[in-house]
Coordinates of C-alpha atoms and ligand atoms in Angstrom, one line a residue:
X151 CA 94.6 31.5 -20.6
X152 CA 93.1 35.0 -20.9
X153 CA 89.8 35.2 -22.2
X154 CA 87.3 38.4 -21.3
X155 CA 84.9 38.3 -20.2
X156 CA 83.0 38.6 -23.8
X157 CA 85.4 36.1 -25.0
X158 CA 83.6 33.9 -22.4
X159 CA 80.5 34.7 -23.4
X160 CA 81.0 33.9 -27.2
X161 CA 83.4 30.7 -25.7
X162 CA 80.2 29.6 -23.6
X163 CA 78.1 30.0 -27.0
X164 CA 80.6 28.2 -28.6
X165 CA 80.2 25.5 -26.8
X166 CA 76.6 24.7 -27.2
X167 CA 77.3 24.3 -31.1
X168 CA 79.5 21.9 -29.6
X169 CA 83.3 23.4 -30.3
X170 CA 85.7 21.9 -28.1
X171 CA 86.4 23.5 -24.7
X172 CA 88.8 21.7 -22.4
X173 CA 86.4 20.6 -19.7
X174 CA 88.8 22.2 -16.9
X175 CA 88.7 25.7 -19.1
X176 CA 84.3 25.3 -18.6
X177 CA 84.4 24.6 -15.2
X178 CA 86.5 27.8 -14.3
X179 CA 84.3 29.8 -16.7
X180 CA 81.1 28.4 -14.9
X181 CA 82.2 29.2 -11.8
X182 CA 83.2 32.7 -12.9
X183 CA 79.6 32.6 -13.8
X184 CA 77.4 31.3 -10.9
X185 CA 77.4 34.8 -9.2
X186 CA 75.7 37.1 -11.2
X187 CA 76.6 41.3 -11.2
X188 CA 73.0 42.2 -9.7
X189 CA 70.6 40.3 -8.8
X190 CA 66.9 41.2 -8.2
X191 CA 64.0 39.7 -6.5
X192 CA 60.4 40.6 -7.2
X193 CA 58.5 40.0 -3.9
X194 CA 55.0 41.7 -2.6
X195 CA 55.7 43.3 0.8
X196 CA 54.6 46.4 2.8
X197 CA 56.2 49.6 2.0
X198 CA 55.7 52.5 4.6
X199 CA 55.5 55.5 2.2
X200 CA 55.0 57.7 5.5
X201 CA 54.2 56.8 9.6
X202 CA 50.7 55.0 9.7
X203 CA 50.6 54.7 6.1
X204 CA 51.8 51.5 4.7
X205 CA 50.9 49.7 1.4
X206 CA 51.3 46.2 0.4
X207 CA 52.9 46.4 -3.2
X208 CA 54.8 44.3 -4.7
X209 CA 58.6 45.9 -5.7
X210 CA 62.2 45.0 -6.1
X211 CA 64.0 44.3 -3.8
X212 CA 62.0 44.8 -1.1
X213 CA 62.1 48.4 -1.4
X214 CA 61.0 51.4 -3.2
X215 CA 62.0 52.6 -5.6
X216 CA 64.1 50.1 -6.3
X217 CA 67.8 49.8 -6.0
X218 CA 69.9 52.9 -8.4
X219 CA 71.7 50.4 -10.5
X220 CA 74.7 51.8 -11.8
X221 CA 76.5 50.2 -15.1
X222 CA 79.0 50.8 -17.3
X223 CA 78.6 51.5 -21.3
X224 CA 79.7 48.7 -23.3
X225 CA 80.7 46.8 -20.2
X226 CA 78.9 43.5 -20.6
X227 CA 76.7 42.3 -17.3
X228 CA 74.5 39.6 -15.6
X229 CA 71.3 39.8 -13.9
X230 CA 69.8 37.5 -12.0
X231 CA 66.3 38.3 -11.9
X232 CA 63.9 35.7 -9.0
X233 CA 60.0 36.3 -9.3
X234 CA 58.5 35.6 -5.9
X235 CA 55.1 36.0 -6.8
X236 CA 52.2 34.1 -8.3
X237 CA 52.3 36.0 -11.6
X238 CA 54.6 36.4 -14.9
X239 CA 57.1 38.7 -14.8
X240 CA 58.8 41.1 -17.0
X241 CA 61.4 43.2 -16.6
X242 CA 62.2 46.0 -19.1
X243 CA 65.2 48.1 -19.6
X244 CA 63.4 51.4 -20.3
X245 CA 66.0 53.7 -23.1
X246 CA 68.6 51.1 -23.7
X247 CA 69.6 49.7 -27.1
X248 CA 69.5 45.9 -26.0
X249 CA 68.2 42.9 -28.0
X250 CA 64.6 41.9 -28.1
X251 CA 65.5 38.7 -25.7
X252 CA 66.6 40.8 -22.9
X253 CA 64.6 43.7 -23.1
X254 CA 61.8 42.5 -21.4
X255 CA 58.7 43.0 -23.2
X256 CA 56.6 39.7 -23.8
X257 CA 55.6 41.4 -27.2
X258 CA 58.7 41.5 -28.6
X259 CA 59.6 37.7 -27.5
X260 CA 61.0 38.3 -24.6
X261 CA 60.8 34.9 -22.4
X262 CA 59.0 35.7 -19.0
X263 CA 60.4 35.3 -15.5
X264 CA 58.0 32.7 -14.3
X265 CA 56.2 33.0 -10.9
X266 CA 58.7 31.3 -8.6
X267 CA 60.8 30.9 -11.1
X268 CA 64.2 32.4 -12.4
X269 CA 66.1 33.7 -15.2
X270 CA 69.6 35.3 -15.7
X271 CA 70.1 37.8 -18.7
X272 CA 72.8 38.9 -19.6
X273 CA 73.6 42.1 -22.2
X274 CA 75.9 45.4 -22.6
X275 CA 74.3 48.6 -22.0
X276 CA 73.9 51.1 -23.5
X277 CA 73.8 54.5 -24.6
X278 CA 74.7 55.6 -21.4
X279 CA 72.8 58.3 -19.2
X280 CA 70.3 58.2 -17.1
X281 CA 67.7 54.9 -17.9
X282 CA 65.8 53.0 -15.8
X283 CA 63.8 49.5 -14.9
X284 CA 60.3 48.6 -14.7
X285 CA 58.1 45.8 -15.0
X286 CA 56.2 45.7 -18.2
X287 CA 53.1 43.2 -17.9
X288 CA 49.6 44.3 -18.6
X289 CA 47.4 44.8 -15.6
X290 CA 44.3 45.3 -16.9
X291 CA 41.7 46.0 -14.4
X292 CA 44.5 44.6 -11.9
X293 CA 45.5 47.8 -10.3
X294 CA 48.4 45.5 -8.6
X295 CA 50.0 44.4 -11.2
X296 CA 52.6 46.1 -13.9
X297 CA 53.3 49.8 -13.1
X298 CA 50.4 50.2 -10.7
X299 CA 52.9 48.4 -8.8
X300 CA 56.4 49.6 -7.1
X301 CA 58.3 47.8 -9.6
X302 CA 60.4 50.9 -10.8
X303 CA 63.9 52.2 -10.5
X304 CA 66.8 54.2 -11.8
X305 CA 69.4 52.8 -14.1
X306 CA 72.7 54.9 -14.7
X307 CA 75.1 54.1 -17.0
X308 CA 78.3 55.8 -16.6
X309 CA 79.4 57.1 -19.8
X310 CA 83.2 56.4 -21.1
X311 CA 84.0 59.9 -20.4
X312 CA 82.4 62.5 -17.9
X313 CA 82.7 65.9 -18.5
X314 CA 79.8 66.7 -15.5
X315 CA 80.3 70.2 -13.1
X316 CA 78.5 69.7 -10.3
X317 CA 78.9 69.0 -6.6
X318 CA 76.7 65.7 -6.8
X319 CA 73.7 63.9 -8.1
X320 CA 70.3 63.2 -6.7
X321 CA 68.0 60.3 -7.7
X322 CA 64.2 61.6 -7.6
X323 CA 61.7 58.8 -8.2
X324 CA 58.4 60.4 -8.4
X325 CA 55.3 57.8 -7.7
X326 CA 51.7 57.4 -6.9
X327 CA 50.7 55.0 -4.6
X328 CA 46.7 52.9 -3.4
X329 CA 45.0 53.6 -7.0
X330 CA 41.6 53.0 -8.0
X331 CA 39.2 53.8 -10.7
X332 CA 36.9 56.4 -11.6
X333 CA 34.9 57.7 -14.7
X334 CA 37.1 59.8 -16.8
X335 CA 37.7 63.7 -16.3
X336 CA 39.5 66.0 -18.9
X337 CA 43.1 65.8 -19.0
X338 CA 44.8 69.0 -17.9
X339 CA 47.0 70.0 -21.0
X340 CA 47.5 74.1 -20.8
X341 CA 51.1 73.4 -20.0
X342 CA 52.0 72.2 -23.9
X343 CA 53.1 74.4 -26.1
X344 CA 52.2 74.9 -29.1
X345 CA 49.2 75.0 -28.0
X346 CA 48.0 74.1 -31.9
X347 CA 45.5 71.3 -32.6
X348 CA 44.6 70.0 -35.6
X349 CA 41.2 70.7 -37.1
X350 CA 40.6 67.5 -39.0
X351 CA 41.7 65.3 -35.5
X352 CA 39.6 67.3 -33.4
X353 CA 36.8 67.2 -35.1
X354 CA 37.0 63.5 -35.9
X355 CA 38.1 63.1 -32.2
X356 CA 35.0 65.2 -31.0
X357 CA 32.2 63.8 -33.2
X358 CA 33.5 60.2 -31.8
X359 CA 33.3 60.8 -28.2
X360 CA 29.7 62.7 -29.0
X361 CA 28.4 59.8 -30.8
X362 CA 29.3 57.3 -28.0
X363 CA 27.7 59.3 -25.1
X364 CA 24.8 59.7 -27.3
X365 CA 24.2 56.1 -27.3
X366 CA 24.2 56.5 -23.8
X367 CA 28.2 55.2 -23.0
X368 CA 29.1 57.1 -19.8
X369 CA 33.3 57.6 -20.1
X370 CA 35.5 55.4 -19.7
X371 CA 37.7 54.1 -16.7
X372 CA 40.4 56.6 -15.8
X373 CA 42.6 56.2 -12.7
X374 CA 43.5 58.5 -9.5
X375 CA 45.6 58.0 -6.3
X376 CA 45.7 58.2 -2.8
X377 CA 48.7 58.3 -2.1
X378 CA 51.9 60.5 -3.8
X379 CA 55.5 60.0 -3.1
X380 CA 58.8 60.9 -4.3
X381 CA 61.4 58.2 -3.2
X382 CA 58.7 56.3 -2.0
X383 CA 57.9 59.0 1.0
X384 CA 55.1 61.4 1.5
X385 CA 56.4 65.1 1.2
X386 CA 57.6 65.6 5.1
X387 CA 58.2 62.0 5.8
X388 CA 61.6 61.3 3.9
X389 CA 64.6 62.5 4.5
X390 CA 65.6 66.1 3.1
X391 CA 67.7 66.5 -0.3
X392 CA 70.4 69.0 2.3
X393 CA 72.1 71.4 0.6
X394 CA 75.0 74.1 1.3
X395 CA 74.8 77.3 -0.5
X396 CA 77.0 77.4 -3.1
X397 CA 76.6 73.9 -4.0
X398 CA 75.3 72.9 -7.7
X399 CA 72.9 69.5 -7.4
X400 CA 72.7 67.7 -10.6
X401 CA 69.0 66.1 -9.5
X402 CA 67.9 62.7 -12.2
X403 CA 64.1 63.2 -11.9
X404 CA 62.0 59.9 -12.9
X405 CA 58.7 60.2 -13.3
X406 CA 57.8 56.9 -12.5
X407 CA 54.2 57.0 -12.5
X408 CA 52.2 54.4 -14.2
X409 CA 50.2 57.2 -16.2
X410 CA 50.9 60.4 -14.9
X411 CA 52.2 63.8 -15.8
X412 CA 53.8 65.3 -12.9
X413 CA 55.3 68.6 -12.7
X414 CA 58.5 69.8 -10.1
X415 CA 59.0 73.3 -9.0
X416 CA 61.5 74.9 -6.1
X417 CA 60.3 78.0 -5.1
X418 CA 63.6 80.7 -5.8
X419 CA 65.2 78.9 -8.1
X420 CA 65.4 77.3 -11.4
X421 CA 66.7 74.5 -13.2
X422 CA 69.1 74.1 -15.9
X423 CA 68.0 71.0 -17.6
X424 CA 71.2 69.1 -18.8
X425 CA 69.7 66.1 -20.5
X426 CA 66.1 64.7 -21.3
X427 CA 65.8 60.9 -20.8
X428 CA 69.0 60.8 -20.2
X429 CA 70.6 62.2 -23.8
X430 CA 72.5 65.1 -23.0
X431 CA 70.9 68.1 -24.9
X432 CA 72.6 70.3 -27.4
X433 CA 73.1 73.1 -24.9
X434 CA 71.7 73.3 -21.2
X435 CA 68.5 75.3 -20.8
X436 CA 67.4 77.1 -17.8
X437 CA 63.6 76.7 -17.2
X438 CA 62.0 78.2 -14.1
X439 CA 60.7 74.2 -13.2
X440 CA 59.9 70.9 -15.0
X441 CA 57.1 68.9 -16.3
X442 CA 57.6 65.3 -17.2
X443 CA 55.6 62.7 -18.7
X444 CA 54.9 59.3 -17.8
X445 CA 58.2 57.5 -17.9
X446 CA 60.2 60.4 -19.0
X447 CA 63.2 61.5 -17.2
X448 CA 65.0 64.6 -16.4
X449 CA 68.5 65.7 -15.8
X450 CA 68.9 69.3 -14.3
X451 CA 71.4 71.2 -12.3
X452 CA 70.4 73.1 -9.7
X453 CA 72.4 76.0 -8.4
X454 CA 71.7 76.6 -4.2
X455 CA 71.2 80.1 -4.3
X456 CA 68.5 80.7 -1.9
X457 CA 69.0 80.0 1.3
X458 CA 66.2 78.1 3.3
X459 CA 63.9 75.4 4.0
X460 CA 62.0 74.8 0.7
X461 CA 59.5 72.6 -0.6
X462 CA 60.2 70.9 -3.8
X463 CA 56.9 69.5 -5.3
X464 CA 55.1 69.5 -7.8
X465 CA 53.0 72.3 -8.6
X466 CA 49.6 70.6 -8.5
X467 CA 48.3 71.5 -5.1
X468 CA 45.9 68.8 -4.2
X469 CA 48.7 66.0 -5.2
X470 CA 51.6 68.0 -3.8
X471 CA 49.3 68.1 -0.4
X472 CA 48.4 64.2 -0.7
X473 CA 52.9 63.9 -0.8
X474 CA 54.2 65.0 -4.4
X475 CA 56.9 66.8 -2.9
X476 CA 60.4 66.4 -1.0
X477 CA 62.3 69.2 1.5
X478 CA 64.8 71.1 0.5
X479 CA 67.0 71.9 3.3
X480 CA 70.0 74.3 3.5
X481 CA 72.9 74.0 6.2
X482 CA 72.5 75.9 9.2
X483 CA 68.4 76.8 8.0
X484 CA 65.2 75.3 10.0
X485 CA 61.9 75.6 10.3
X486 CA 58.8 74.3 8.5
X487 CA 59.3 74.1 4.7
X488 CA 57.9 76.9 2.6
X489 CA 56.3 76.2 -0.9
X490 CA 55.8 79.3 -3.1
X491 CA 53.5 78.6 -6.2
X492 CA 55.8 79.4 -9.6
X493 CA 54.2 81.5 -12.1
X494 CA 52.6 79.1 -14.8
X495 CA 55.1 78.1 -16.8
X496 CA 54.7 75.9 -20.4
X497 CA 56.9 73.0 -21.3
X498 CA 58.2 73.1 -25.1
X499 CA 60.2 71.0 -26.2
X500 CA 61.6 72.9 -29.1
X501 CA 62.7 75.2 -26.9
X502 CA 65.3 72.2 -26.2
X503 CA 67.1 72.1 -29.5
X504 CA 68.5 74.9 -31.4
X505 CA 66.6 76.9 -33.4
X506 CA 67.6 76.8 -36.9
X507 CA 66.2 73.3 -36.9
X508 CA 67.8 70.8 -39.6
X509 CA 67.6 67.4 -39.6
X510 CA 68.3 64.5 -42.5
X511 CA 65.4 63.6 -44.7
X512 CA 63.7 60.7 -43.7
X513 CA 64.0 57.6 -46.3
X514 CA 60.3 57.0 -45.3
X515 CA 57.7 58.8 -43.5
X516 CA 55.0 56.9 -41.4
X517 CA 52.0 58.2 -40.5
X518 CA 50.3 57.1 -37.6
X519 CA 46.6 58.7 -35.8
X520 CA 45.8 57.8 -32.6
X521 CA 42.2 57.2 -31.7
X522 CA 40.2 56.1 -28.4
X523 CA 36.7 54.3 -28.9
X524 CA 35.1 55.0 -25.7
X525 CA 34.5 52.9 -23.3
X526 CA 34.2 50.2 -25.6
X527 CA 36.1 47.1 -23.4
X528 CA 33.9 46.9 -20.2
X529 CA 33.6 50.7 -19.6
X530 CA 37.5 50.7 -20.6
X531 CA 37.8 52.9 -23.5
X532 CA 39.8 50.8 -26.5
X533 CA 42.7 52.2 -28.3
X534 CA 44.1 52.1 -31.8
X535 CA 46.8 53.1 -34.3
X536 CA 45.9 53.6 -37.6
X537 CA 42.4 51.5 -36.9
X538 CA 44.3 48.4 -35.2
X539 CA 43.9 47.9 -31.1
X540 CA 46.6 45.7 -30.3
X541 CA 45.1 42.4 -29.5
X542 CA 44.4 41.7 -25.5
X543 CA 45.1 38.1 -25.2
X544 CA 47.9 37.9 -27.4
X545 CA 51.7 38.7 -26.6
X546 CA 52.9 39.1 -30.1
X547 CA 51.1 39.9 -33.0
X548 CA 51.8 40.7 -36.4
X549 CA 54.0 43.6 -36.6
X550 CA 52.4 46.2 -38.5
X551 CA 55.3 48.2 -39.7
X552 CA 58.4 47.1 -41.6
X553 CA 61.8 48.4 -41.2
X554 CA 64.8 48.1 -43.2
X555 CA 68.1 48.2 -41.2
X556 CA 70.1 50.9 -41.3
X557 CA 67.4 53.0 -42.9
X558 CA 66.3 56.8 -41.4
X559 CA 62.8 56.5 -40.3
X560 CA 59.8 59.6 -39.3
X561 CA 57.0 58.7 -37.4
X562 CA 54.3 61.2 -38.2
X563 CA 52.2 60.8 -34.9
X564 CA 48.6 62.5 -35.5
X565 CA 46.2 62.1 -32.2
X566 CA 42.7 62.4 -32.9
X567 CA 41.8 61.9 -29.0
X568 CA 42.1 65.0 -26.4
X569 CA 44.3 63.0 -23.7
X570 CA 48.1 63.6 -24.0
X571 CA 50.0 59.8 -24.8
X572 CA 53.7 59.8 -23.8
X573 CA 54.8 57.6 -26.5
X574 CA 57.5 55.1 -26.8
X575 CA 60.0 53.2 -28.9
X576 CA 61.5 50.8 -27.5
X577 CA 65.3 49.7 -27.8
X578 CA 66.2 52.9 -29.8
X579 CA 66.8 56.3 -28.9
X580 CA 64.6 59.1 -31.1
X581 CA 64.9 62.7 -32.7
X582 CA 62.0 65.3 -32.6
X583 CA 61.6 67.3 -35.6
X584 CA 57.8 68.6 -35.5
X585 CA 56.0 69.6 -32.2
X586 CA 52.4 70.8 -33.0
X587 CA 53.6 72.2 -36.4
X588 CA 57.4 73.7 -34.6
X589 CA 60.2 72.2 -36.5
X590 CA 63.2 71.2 -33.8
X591 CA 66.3 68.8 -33.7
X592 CA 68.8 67.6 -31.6
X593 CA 66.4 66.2 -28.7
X594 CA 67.0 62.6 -28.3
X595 CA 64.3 61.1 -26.3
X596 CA 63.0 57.5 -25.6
X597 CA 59.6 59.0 -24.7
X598 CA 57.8 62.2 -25.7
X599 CA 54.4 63.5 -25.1
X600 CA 51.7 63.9 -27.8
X601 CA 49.3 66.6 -26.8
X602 CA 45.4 66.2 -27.1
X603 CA 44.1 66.7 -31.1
X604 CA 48.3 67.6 -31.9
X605 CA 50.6 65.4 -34.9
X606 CA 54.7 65.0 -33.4
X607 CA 57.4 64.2 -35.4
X608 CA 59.8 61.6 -34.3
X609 CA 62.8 60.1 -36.3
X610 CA 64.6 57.4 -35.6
X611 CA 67.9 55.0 -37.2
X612 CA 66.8 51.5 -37.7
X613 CA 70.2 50.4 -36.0
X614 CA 68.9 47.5 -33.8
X615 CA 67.2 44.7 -35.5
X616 CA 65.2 42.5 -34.0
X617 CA 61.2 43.1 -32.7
X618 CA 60.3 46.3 -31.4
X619 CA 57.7 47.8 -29.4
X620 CA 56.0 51.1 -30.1
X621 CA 53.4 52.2 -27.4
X622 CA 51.9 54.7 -24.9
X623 CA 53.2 54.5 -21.6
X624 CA 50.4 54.9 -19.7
X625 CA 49.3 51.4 -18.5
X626 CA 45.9 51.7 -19.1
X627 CA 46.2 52.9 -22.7
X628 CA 48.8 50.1 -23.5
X629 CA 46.7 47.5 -21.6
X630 CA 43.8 48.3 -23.5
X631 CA 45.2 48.4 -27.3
X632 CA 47.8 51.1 -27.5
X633 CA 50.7 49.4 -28.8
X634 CA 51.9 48.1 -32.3
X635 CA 55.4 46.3 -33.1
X636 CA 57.8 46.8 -35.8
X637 CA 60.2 44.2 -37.3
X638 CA 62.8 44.5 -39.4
X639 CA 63.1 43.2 -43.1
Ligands
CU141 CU1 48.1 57.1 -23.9

């Protein structure tokens, strides 16, 4: 009897409707299914991010970041996923094109892994490139739960064919550890370009936040870190990324912050930046270092040209001196690691597409603003789309956009507040067309910043029906109303 494994799988389905299956045929095929491909337990332990400083988070797999797990595109596979803590659990395949029941987001119906409790899912992944997993509960004020936490790692998913030239690959995982709260500061956002607002948001923005302090609201909750990592190590207490001149390093940066942008810079050399959340780009662009959103990732070749012992951190000193960083270390070169400051560099992402820009009109165009009411929850500031905060309480609401399958989609993203949002779509993969008023095309992203008072343009294929979530990524915007879900009609 040959079946494959899919055949299994639609046998097994089969036989719940009952279709006859001889009983020695679904034994064989249960065994062939009690071991699962992966299998992940979430568990709260102490994680030693450098000597004498250890954290009690909770993670996967008892380490962080979490296992690289490495799949195959179209190739069908089982997880096992155990929750060894006292809370709900979800966990979310960030950029793949999975159904709602799988994807892990409670909003979109996904069934939670219960605490103590089990469940195996089971789906094909895809597109392939460089994705990753992450738990995607609200936290709240509960700066342990969801991505406060260390549940976060890399996904790859080896594509059917791979054309790469380079000498190897290197998984960064950059993350911020021991958070706490504190009454919001201004958002650094110098490094976006255009640097073009809109009038009309800003002004609307402005007169909002003025109002609210003038009735005597101080601003809301924001949240800082202690502790900075990459790998899960302080800069200086990991182990060196060593090089031999010569070599070219493809290096898959994750930012896997729960709400910050982070920016990577190696002092003499530059980065050709291959694909952007894992979607190979049109052509490779060479940038003199990166800056990556909340959940965004990064593929960039490195060419080791510079001999020496380098720091490779981000180019924020006070976080890059509280650990954003990891050495750089050539063969036959030691000595304490040297960081130069880059000169200031901006991040477009037009500059990531080619330039006569030309993409399909859209069969509809949805407009969206962004708007924070401050510190309206508790001294959390509330966020909405459109005039709707997502409710608190509630997993799923009523999804307030329809789609109809197979139709071509913008999303016409105006922000009338000055913080940046890295927005994103879940379970399809995205084209920017506008950023701040610069037409582009040919970046296909899962996430993409917004910049403070700024409309993006973002289409998208309605090619995989089913509930979908559409937020910001930073956990304490989401938590606090900054989500909305489409369905399809
Ligand atoms: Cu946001």
């Amino acid at each position: 009897m040959d079946l494959s494994r899919r055949n299994f799988l639609s046998a097994g389905t089969a036989l719940v409707g009952g279709a006859a299956l001889s009983s020695r045929a679904a034994i064989a095929w249960m065994a062939d299914e009690t071991k699962a491909d992966y299998t992940v337990t979430i568990a709260t332990q102490p994680i030693e991010l450098a000597p004498n400083r250890i954290v009690s988070v909770t993670a996967y797999n008892g380490q962080f970041p979490a296992p690289l797990l490495r799949f195959k595109e179209g190739v069908r596979v089982t997880v096992d996923v155990h929750n060894d803590t006292d809370t709900p659990e979800q966990l979310h395949w960030h950029g793949q094109s999975i159904p709602s029941e799988v994807d892990g987001a409670a909003e979109e119906g996904t069934p939670f892994i219960p605490p103590h409790g089990s469940r195996r899912i089971s789906f094909v992944p895809r597109p392939s490139g460089f994705r990753f997993y992450h738990t995607h509960v609200r936290a709240g004020a509960d700066l342990s739960l969801g991505q406060y936490s260390g549940l976060v790692g890399p996904v790859y998913i080896e594509p059917k064919n791979n054309p790469g030239r380079y000498d190897r690959e290197v998984f960064l995982t950059l993350k911020e550890f021991q958070p706490t709260f504190s009454r919001g500061g201004d958002m650094d956002m110098d490094f976006l370009s255009p640097s073009a607002t809109v009038k009309e948001l800003k002004d609307t923005g402005e007169s909002a936040m003025k109002a609210s302090l003038a009735k005597g609201m101080p601003k809301g909750y924001e949240v800082g870190y202690d502790a900075f990592t990459i790998n899960g190590r302080m800069l200086g207490h990991g182990d060196p990324v060593r090089v031999k001149q010569g070599e070219r390093v493809l290096f898959h940066v994750l930012n896997g912050s729960a709400g910050e942008i982070r920016s990577l810079a190696l002092p003499g050399h530059t980065f050709l930046v291959v694909a952007m959340d894992g979607n190979p780009l049109p052509k490779p662009v060479r940038v003199p270092g990166l800056w990556i959103g909340t959940a965004e990732r990064i593929s960039a070749i490195v060419e080791m040209n510079h001999p020496g012992v380098w720091v490779m951190g981000d180019t924020g000193d006070d976080d890059r001196r509280h650990g954003m960083g990891i050495v750089v270390e050539y063969a036959g070169h030691s000595g304490k690691p040297q960081w130069i400051a880059p000169h200031p560099f901006h991040w477009n992402y037009a500059h990531f597409g080619p330039a006569d820009a030309h993409t399909p009109t859209p069969d509809e165009v949805i407009d969206m603003t962004f708007a924070k009411d401050n510190a309206a929850l508790d001294g959390f500031n509330r966020w909405t789309i459109n005039g709707v905060s997502y409710p608190l309480k509630q997993m799923m609401a009523a999804p307030a956009f329809h789609l109809k399958r197979g139709k071509r989609y913008r999303l016409r993203m105006r922000n009338a507040s000055d913080d940046i949002h890295p927005i994103h779509l879940h379970r399809h993969t995205f084209e920017l067309t506008r950023i701040a008023g610069q037409a582009t095309s040919g970046v296909l992203k899962d996430v993409v910043m917004v910049g403070g008072y700024q409309e993006t343009e973002i289409d998208f294929t309605a090619d995989n029906p089913g509930m979908t979530l559409f937020h910001c990524h930073q956990q304490l915007h989401m938590d606090y109303g900054f989500m909305s879900l489409f369905d399809y009609v």
